[in-house]
PDB file of C-alpha atoms in Angstrom:
ATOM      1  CA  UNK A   1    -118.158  15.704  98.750  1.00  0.00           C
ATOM      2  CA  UNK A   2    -119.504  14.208  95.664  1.00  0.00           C
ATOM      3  CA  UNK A   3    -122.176  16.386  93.585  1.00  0.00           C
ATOM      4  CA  UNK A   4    -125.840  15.465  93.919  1.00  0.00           C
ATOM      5  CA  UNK A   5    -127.613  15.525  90.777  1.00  0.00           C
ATOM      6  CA  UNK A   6    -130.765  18.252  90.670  1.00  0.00           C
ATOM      7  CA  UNK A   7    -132.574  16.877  87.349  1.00  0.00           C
ATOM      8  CA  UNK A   8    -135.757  16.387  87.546  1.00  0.00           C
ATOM      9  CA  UNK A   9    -136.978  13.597  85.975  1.00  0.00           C
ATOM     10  CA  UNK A  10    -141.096  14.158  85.590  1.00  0.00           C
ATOM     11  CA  UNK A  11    -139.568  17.199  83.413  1.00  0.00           C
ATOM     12  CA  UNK A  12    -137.273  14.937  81.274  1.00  0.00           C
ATOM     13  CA  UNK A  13    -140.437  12.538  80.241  1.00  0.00           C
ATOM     14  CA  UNK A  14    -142.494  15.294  79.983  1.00  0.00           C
ATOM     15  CA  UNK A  15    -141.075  17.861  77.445  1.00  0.00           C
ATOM     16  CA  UNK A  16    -137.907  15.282  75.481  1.00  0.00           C
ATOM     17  CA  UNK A  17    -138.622  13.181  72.691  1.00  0.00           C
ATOM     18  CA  UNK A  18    -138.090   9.489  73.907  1.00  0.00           C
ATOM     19  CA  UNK A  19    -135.632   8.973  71.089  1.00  0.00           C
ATOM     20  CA  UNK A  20    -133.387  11.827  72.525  1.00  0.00           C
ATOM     21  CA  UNK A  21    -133.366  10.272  76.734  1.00  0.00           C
ATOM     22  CA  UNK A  22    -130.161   8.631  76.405  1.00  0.00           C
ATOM     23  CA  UNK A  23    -131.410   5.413  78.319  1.00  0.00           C
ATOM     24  CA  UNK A  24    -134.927   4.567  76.461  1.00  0.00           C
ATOM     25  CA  UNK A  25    -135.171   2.039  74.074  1.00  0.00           C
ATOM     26  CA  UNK A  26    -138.479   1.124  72.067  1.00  0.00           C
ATOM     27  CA  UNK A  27    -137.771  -2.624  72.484  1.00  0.00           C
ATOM     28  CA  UNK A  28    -136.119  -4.462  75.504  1.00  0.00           C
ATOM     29  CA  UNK A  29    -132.946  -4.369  75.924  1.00  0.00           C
ATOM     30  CA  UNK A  30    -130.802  -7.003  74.198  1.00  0.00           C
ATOM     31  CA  UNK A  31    -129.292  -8.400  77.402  1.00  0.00           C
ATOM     32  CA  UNK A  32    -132.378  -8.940  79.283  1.00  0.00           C
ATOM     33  CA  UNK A  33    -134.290 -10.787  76.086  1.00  0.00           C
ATOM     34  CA  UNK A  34    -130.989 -13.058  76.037  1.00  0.00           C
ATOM     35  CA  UNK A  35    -131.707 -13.828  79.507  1.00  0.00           C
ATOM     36  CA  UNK A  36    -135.357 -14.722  79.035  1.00  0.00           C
ATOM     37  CA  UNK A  37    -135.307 -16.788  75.793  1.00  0.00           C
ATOM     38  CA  UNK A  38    -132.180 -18.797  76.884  1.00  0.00           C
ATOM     39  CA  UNK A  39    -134.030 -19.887  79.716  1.00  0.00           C
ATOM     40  CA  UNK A  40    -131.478 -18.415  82.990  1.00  0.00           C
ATOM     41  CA  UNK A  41    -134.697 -15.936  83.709  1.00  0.00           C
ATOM     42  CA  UNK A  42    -137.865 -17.763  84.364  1.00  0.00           C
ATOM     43  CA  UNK A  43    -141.217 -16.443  84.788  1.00  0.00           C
ATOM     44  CA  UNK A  44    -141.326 -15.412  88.317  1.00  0.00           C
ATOM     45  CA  UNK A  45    -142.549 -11.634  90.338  1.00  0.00           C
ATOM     46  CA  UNK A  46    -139.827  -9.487  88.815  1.00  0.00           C
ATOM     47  CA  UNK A  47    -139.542  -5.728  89.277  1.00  0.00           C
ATOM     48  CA  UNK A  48    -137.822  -3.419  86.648  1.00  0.00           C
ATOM     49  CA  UNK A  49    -136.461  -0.765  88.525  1.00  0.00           C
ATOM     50  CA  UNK A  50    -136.365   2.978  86.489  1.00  0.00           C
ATOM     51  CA  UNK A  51    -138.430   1.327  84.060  1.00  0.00           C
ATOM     52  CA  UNK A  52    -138.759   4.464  82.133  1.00  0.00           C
ATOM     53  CA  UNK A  53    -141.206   4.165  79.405  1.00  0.00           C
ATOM     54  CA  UNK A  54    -141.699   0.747  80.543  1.00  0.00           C
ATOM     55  CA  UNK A  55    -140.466  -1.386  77.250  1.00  0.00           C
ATOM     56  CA  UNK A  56    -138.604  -4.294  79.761  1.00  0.00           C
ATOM     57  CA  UNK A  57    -141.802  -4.360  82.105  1.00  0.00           C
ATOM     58  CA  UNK A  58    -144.105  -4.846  79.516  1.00  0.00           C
ATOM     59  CA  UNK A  59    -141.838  -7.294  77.408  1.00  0.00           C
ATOM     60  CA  UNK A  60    -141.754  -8.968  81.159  1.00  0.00           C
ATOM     61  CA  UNK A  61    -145.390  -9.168  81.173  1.00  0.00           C
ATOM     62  CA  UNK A  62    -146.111 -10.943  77.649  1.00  0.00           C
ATOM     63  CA  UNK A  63    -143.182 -13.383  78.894  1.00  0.00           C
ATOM     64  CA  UNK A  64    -145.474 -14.627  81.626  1.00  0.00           C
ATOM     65  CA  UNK A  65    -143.721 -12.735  84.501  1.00  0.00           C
ATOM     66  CA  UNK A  66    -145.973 -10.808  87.161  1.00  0.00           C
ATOM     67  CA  UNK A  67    -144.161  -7.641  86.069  1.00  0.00           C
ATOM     68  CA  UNK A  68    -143.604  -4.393  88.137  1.00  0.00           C
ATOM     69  CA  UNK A  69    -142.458  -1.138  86.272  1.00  0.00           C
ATOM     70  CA  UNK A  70    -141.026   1.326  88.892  1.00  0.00           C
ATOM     71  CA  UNK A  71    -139.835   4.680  88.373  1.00  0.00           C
ATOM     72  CA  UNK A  72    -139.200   8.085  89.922  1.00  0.00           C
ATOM     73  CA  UNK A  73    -141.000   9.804  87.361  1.00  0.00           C
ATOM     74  CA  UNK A  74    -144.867   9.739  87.386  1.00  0.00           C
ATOM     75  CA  UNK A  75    -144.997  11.160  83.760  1.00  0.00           C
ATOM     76  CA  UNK A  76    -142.966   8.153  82.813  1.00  0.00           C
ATOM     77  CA  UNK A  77    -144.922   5.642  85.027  1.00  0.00           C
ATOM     78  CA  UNK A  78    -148.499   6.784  83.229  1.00  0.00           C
ATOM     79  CA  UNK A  79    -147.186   6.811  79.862  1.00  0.00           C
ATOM     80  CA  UNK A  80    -145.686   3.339  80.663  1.00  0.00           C
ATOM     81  CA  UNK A  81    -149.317   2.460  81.980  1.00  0.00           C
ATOM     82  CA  UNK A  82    -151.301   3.672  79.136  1.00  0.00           C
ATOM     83  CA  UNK A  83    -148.843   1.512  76.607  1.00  0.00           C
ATOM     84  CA  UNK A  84    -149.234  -1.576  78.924  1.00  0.00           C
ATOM     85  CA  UNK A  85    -153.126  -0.999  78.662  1.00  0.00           C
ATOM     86  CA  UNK A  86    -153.235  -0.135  75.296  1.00  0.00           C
ATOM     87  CA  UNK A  87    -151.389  -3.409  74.449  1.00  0.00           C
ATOM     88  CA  UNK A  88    -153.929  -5.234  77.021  1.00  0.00           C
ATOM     89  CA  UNK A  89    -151.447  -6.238  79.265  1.00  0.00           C
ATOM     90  CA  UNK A  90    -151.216  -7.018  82.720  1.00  0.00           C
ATOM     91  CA  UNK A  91    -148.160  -5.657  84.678  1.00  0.00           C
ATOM     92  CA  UNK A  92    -148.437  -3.104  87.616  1.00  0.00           C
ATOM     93  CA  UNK A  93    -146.359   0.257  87.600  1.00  0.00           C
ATOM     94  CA  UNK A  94    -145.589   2.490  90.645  1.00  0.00           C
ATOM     95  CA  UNK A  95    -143.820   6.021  90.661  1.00  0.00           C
ATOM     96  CA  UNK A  96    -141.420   5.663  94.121  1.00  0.00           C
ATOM     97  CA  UNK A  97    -137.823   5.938  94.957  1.00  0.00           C
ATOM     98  CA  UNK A  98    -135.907   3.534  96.510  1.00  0.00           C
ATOM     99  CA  UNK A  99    -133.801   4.833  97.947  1.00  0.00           C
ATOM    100  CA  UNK A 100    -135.919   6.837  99.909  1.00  0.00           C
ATOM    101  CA  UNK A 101    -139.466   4.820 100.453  1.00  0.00           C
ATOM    102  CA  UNK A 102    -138.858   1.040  99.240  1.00  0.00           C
ATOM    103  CA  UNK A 103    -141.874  -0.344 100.523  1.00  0.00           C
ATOM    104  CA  UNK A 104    -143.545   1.499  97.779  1.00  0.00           C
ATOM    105  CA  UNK A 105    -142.602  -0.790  95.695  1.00  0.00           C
ATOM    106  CA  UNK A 106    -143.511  -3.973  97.118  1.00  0.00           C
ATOM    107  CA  UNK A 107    -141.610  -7.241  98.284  1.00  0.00           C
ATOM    108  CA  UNK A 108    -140.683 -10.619  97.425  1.00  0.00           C
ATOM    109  CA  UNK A 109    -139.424 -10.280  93.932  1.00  0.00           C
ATOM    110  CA  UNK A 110    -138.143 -13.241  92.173  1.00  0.00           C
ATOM    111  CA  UNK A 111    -135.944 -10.626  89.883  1.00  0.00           C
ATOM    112  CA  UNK A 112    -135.012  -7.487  89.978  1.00  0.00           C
ATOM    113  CA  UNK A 113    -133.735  -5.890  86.806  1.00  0.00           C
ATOM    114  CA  UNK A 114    -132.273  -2.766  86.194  1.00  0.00           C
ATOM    115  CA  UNK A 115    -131.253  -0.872  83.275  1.00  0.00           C
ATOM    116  CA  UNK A 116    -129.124   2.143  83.856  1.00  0.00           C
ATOM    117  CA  UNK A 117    -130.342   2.825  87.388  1.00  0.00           C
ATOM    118  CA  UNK A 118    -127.117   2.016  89.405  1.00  0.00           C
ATOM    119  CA  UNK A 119    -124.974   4.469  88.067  1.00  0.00           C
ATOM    120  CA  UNK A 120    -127.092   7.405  88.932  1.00  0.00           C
ATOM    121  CA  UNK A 121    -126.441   6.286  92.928  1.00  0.00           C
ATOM    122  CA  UNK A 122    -123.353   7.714  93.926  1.00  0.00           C
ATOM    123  CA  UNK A 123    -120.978   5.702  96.150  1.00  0.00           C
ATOM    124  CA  UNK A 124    -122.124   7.414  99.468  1.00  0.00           C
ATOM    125  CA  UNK A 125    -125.707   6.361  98.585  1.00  0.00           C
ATOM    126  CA  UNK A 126    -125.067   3.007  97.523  1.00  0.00           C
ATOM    127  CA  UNK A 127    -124.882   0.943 101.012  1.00  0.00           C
ATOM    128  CA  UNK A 128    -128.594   2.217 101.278  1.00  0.00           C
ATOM    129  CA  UNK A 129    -129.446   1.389  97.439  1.00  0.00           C
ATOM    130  CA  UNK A 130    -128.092  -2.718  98.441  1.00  0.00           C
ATOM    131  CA  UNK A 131    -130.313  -2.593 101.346  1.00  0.00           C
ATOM    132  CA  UNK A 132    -133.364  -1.364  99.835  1.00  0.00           C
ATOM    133  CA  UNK A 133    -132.521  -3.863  96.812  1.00  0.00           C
ATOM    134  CA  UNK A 134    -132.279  -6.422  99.346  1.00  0.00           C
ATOM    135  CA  UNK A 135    -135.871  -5.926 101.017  1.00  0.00           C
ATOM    136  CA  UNK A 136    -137.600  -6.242  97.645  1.00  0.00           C
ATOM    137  CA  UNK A 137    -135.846  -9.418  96.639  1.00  0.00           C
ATOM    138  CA  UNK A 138    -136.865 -12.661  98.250  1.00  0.00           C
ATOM    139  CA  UNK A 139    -134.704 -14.629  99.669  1.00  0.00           C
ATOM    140  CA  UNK A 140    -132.418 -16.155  96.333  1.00  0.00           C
ATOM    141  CA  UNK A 141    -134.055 -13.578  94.405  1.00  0.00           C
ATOM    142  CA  UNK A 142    -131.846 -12.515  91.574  1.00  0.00           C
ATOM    143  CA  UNK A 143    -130.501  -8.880  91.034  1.00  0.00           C
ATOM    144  CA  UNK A 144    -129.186  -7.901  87.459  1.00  0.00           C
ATOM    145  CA  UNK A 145    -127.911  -4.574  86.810  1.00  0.00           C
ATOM    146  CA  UNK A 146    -126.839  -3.153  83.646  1.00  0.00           C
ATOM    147  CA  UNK A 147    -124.393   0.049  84.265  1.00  0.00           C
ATOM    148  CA  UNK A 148    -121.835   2.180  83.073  1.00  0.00           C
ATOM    149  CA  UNK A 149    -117.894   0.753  83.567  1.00  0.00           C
ATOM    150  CA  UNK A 150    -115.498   3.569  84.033  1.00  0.00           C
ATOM    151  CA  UNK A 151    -113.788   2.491  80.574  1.00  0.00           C
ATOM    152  CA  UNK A 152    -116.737   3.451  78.764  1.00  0.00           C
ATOM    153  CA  UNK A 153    -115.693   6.471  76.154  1.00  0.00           C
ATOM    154  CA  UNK A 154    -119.658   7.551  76.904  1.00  0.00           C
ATOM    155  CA  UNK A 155    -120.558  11.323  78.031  1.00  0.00           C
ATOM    156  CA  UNK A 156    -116.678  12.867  77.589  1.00  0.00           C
ATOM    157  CA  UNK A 157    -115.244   9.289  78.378  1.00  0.00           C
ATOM    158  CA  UNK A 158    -112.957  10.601  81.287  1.00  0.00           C
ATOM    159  CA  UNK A 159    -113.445  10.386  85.099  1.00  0.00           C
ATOM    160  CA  UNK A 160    -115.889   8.905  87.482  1.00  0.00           C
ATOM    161  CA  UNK A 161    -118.616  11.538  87.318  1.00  0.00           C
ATOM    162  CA  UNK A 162    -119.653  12.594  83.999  1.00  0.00           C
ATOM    163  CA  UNK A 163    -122.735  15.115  83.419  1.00  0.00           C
ATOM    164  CA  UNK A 164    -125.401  13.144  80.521  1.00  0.00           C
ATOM    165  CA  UNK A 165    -126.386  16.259  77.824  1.00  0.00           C
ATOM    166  CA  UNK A 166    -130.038  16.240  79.748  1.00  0.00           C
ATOM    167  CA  UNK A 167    -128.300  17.549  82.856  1.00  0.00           C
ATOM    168  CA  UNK A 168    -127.693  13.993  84.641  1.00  0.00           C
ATOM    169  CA  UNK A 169    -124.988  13.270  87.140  1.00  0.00           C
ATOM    170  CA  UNK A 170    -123.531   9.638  86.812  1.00  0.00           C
ATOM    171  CA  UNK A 171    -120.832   7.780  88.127  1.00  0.00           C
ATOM    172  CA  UNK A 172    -119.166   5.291  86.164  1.00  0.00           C
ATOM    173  CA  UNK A 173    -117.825   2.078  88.250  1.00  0.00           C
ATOM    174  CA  UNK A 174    -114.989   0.268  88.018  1.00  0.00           C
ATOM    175  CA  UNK A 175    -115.214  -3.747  88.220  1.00  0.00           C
ATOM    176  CA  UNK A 176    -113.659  -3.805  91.826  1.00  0.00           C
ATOM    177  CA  UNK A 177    -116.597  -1.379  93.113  1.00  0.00           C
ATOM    178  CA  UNK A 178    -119.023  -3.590  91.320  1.00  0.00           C
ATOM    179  CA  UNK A 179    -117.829  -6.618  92.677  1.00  0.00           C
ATOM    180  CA  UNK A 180    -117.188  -5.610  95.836  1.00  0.00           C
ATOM    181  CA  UNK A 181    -121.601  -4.341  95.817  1.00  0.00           C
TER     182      UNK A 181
END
């Protein structure tokens, strides 16, 4: 039986600096900016999944996409919100979890991007995680997932489940598992 995590999230945005959650970053992340400026991701309805503080959503959104910034956490969603306003952008964010109401997130997304979501669904929850990514998407819609391999050195750099110093539970793939999603 594999360990569920118990971290709750809302609590996470709401009491740690952002520069301590191991997964936020001020700017979009390198990888998705590569994507977007050499031209492979064009402006289309794109959802970025755990969106977090909402940096990729709103970089999304002054690229020209109809961006969607989802997360579990509400305090993360309306901080998110208030930046995207503040900035005067347009982009939509939602607090839901996929893998347990996707149609509060919408359908027919061009893109789907994640960025250190995939790794906090453990194996037995993953067949469920594909389907619900599969609703969203359109058909030919493109998923891109940025995630831990299990020969990263990060958090103890041993094993397949490895405990983040905020309390998180993630499992660390290897290329077959990823591959064979």
């Amino acid at each position: 039986m594999e360990p569920k995590p118990d971290v709750d999230f809302d609590t996470i945005y709401r009491t740690t600096p952002p520069d301590r959650i191991p997964w936020h970053h001020d700017e979009p992340p390198e990888q998705l900016v590569e994507l977007v400026e050499g031209g492979t991701i064009e402006p289309c309805k794109a959802v970025d999944l755990g969106c977090g503080l909402g940096a990729a959503t709103r970089y999304l959104a002054r690229k020209g996409f109809d961006a969607t910034g989802v997360d579990m956490s509400r305090a993360a969603v309306d901080r998110a919100r208030a930046d995207a306003e503040r900035e005067g952008l347009t982009c939509t964010f939602a607090a839901a979890d996929l893998l347990r109401d996707p149609r509060g997130i919408g359908t027919g997304f061009g893109l789907l991007w994640e960025w250190e979501v995939l790794h906090h669904v453990l194996p037995a929850d993953r067949p469920r995680y594909l389907d619900a990514v599969r609703a969203i998407l359109r058909p030919g819609g493109l998923y891109v997932s940025v995630c831990f391999s299990e020969e990263d050195p990060a958090f103890g750099g041993g094993g397949k489940l490895r405990k983040t110093p905020l309390g998180t539970v993630i499992y660390f793939s290897s290329l077959e598992e990823l591959r064979e999603l």
